[in-house]
mmCIF file of C-alpha atoms and ligand atoms in Angstrom:
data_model
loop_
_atom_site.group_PDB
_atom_site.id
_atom_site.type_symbol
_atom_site.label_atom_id
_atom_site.label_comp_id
_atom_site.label_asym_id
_atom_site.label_seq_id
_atom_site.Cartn_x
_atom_site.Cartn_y
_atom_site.Cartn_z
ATOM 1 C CA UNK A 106 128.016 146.791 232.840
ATOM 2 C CA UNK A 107 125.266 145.764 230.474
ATOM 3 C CA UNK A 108 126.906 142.816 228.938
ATOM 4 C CA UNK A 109 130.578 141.548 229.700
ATOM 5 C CA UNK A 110 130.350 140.163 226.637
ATOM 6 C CA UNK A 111 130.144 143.724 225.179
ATOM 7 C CA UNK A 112 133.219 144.976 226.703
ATOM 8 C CA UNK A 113 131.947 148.024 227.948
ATOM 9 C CA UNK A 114 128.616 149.494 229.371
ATOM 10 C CA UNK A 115 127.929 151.022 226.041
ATOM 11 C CA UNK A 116 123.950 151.799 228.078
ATOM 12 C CA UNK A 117 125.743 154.143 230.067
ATOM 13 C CA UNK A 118 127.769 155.537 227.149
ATOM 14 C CA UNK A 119 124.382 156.758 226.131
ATOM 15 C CA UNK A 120 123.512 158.708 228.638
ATOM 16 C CA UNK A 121 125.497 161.621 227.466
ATOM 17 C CA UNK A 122 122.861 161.877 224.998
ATOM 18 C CA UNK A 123 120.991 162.920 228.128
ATOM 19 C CA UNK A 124 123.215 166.658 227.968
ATOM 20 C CA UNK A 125 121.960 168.437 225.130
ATOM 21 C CA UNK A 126 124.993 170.404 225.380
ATOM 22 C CA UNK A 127 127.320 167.461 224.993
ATOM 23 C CA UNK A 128 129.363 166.746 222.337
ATOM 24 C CA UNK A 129 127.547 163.340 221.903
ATOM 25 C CA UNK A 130 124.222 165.102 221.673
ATOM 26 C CA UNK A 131 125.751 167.842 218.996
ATOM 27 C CA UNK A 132 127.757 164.562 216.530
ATOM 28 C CA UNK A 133 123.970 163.586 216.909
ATOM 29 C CA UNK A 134 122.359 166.197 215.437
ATOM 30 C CA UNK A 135 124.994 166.106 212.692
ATOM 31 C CA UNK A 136 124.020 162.849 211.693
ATOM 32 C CA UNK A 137 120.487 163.626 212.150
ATOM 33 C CA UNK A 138 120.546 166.633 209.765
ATOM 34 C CA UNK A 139 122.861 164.557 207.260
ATOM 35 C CA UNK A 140 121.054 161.864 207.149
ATOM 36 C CA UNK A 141 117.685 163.866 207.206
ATOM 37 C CA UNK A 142 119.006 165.713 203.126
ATOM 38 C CA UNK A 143 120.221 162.397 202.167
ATOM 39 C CA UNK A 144 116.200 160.844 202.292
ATOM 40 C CA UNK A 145 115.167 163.906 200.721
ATOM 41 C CA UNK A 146 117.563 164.052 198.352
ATOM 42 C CA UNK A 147 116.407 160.521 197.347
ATOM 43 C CA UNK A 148 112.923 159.713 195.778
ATOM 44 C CA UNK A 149 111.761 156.285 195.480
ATOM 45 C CA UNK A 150 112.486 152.928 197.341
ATOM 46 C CA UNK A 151 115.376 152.776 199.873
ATOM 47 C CA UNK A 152 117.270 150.125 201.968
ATOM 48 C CA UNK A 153 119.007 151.768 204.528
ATOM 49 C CA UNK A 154 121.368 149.488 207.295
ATOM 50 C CA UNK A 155 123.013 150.979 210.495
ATOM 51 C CA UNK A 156 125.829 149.399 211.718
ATOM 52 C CA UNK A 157 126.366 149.065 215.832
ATOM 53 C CA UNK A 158 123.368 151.321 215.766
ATOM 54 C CA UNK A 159 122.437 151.269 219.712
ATOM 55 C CA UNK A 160 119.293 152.927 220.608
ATOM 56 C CA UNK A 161 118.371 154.171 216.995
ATOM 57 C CA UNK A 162 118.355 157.543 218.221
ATOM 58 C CA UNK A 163 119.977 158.839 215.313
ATOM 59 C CA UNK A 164 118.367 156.986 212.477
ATOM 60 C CA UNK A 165 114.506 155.976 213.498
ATOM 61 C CA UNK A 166 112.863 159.912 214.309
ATOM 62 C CA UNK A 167 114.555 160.998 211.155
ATOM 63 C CA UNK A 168 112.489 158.222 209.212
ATOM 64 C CA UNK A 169 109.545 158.928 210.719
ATOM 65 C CA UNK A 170 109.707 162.453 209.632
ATOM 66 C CA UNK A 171 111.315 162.433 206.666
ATOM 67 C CA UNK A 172 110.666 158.684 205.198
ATOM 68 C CA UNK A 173 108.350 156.145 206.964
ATOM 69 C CA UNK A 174 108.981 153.947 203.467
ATOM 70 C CA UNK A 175 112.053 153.129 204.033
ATOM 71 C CA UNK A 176 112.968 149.637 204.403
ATOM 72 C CA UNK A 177 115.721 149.375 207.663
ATOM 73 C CA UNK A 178 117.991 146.956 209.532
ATOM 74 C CA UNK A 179 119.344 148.151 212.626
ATOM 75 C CA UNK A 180 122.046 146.093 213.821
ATOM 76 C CA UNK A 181 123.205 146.558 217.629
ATOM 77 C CA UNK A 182 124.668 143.852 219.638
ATOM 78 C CA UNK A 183 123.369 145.107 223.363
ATOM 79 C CA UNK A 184 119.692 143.173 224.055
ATOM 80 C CA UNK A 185 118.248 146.549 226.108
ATOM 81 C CA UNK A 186 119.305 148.888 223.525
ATOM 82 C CA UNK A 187 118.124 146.992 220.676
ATOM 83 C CA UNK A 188 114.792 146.841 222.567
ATOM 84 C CA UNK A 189 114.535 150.161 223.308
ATOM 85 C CA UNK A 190 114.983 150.828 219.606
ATOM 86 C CA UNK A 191 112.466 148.023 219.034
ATOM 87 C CA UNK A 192 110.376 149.801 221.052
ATOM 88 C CA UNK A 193 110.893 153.314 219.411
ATOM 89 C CA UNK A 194 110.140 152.239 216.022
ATOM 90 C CA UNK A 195 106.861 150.828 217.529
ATOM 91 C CA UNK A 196 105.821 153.943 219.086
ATOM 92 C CA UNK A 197 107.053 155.909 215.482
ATOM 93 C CA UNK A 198 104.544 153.595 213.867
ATOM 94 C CA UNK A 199 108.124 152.588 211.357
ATOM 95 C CA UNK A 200 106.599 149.047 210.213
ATOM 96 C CA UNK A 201 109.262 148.961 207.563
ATOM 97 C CA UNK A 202 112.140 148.788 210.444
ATOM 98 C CA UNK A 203 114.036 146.122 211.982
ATOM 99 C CA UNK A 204 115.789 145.685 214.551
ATOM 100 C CA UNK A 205 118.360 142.906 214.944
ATOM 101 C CA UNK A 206 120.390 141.876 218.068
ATOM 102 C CA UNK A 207 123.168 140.455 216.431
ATOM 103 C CA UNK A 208 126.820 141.376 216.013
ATOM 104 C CA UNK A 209 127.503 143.864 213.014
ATOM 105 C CA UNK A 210 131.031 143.081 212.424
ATOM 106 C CA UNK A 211 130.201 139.978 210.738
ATOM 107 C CA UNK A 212 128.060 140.615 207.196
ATOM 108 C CA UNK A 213 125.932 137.852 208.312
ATOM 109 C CA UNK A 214 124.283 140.132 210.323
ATOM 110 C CA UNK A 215 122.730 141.995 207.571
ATOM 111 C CA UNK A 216 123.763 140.796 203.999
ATOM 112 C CA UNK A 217 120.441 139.672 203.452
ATOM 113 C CA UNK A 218 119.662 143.417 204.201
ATOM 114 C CA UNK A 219 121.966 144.752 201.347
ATOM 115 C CA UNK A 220 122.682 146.004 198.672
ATOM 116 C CA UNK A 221 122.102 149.168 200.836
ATOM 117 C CA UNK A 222 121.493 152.943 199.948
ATOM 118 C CA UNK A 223 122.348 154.500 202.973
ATOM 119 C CA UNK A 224 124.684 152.806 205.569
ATOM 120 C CA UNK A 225 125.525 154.035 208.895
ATOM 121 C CA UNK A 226 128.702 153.405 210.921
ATOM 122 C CA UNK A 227 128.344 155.830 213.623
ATOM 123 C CA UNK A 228 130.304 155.215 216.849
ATOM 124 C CA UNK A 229 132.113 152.130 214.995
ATOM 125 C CA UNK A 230 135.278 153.215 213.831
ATOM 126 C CA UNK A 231 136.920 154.356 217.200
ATOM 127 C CA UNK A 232 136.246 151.340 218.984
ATOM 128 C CA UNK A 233 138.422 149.019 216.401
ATOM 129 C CA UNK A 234 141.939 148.526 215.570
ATOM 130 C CA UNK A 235 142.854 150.378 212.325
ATOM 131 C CA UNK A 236 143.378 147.661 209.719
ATOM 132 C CA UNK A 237 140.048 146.473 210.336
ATOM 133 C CA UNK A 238 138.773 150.233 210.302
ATOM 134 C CA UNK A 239 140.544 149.889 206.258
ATOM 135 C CA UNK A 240 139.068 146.329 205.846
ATOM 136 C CA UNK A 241 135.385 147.722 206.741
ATOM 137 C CA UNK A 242 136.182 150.339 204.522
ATOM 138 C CA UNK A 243 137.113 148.492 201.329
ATOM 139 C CA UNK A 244 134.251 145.899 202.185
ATOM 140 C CA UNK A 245 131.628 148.672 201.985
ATOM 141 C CA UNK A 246 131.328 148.893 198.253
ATOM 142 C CA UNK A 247 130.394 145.609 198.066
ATOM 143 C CA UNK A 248 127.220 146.204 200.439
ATOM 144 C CA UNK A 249 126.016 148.651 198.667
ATOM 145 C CA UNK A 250 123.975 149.823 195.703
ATOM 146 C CA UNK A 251 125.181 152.435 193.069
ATOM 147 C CA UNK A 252 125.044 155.913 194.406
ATOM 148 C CA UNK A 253 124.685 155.169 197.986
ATOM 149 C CA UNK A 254 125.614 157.291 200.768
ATOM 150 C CA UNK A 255 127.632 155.852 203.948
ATOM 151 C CA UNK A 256 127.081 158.344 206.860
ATOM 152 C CA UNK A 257 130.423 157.693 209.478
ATOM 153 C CA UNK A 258 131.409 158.696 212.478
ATOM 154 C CA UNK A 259 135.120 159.004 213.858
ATOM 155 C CA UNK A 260 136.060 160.533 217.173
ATOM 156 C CA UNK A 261 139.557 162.807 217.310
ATOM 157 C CA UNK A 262 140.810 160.773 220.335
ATOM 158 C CA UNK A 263 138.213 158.906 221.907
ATOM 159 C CA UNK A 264 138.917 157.630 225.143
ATOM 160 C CA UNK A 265 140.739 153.637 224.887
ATOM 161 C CA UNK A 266 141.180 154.988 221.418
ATOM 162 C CA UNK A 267 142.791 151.548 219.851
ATOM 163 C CA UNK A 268 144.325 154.005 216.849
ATOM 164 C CA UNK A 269 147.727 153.389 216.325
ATOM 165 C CA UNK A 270 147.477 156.721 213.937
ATOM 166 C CA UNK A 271 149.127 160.111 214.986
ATOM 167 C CA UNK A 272 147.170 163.089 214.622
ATOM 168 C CA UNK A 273 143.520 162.836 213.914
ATOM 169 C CA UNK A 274 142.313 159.227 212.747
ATOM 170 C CA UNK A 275 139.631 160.526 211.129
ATOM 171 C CA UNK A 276 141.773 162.003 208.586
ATOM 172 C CA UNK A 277 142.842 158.002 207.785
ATOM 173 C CA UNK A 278 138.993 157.444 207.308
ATOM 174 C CA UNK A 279 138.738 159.731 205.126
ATOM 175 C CA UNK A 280 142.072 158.849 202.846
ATOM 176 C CA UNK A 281 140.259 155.123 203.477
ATOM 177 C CA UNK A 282 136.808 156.453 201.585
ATOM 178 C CA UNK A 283 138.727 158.194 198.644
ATOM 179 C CA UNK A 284 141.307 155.090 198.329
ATOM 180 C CA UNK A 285 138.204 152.884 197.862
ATOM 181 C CA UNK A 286 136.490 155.080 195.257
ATOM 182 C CA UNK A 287 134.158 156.724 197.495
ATOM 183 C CA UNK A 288 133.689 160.869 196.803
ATOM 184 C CA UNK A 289 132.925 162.714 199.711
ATOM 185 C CA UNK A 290 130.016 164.961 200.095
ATOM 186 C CA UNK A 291 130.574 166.211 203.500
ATOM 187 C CA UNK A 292 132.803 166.605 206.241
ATOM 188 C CA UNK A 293 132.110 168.219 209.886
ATOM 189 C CA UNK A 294 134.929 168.549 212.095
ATOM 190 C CA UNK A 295 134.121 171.336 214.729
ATOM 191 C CA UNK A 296 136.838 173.266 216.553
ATOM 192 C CA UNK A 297 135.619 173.397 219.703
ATOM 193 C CA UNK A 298 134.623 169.433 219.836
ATOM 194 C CA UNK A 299 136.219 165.675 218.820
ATOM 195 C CA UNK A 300 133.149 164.466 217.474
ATOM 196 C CA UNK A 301 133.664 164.211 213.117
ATOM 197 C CA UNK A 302 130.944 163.403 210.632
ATOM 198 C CA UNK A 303 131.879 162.227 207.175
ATOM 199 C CA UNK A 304 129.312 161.278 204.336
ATOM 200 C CA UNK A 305 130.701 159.546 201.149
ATOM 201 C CA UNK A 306 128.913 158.181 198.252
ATOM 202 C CA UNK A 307 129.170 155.031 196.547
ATOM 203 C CA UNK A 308 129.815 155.915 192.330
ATOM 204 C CA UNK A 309 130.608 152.643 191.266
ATOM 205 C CA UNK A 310 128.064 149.919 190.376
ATOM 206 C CA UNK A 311 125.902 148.026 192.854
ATOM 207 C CA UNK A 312 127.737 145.274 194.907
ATOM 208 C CA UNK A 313 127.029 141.737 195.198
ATOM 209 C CA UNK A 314 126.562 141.556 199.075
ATOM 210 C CA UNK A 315 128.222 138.221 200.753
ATOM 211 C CA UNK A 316 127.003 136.647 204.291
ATOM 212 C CA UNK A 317 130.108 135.582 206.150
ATOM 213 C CA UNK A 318 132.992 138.543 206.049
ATOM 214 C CA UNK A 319 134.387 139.500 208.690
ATOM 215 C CA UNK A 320 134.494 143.337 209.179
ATOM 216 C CA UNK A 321 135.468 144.019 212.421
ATOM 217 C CA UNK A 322 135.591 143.381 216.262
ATOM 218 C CA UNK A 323 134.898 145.586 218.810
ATOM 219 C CA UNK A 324 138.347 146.373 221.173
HETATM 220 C C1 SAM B 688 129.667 154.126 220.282
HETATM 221 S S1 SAM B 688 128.112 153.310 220.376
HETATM 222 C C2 SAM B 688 127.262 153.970 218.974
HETATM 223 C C3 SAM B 688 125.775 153.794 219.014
HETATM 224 C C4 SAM B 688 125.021 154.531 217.905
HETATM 225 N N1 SAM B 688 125.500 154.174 216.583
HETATM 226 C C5 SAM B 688 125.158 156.014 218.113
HETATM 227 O O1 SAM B 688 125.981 156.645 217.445
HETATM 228 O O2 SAM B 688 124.420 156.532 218.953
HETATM 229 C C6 SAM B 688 128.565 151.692 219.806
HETATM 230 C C7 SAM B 688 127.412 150.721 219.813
HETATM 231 O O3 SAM B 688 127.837 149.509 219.203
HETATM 232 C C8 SAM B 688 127.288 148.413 219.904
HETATM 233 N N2 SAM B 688 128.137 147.260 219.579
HETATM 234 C C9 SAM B 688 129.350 146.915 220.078
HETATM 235 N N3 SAM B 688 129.846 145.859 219.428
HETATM 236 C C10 SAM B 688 128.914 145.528 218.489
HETATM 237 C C11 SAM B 688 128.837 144.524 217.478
HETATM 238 N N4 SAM B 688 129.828 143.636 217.312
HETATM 239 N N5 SAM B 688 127.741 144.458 216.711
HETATM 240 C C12 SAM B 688 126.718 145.333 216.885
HETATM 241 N N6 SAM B 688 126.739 146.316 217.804
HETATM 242 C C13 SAM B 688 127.820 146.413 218.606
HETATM 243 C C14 SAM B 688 127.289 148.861 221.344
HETATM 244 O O4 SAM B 688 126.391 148.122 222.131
HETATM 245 C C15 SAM B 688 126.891 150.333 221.176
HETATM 246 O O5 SAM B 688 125.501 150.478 221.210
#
């Protein structure tokens, strides 16, 4: 256990990243590839914020290829993994990158960080009860700018799944996104694996970003 406080040994959830193979490692290069079109498909200054973001695995190598300029807050509760992403975005040369050990489900984490253009909630939304998977969800418009793009994650069953929802919960996430005004760009929900990856943009006006809301709490 990394940190009782934590819950779980969310260090050791990460090694499954260690099986190419895995379904872990396969959601990752999802987001990877998602989140890779979204910086190209976006010239000019960016803010980008990722939520519970643990070892920045699937944000930071994606900057440094695609977008070095990009100003980002990583927000991950667990000391060792936000060093190690610390550490990452050191060795990337990502100057523009920061790291913050701090909890995420509170905006005063990262208002300061907002209104952002791309926001990530990968690995957030199975680990929380399901009205505060909605309240995130209506919240997020008001963290971000006009025409951003929220990259999520949702697993089909993941195990202590707190879901209360039958069938896939993923499919609430998604009814969550279009009931807030949110279009959806893209949805990947393999056959042969739990792991779903939804991106939604933002069409409404920029938000006005407020320190002190409180989004969610890990089970
Ligand atoms: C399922 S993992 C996802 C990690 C990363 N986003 C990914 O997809 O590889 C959840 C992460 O959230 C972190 N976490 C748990 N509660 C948190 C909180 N309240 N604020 C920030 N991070 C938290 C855990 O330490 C863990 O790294």
């Amino acid at each position: 256990m990394s940190d009782p406080d934590l819950g779980r040994d969310w260090q050791a959830w990460h090694a499954e990243y260690d099986d190419p193979a895995s379904s872990l490692s396969r959601r990752l290069a999802v987001v990877r590839d998602e989140l890779r079109g979204i910086l190209a498909a976006a010239p000019g200054p960016l803010r980008l914020v990722s939520l519970c973001a643990g070892d920045g695995r699937d944000t930071l190598p994606v900057l440094a290829e695609e977008r070095a300029d990009v100003d980002a807050v990583l927000v991950e509760l667990d000391p060792l993994l936000a060093d190690r992403a610390r550490s990452t975005a050191r060795e990337l040369d990502l100057d523009r990158v920061g790291v913050r050990t701090a909890d995420a489900g509170s905006t005063d984490a990262f208002a300061d960080a907002c209104p952002a253009d791309v926001l990530l909630a990968c690995g957030v939304f199975g680990n929380v009860p399901d009205r505060e998977v909605a309240a995130t969800v209506a919240a997020l418009p008001s963290l971000l700018a006009a025409g951003a793009s929220v990259v999520w994650t949702r697993g089909n069953r993941v195990p202590g799944d707190p879901t209360e929802v039958d069938g896939d919960p993923s499919e609430v996430v998604r009814g969550l996104f279009l009931a807030a005004g949110f279009e959806e760009l893209s949805f990947v929900r393999p056959d042969d694996a739990g792991f779903r990856v939804g991106v939604h943009r933002w069409p409404g006006p920029t938000g006005s970003p407020r320190p002190g809301v409180r989004l969610f709490t890990f089970v």
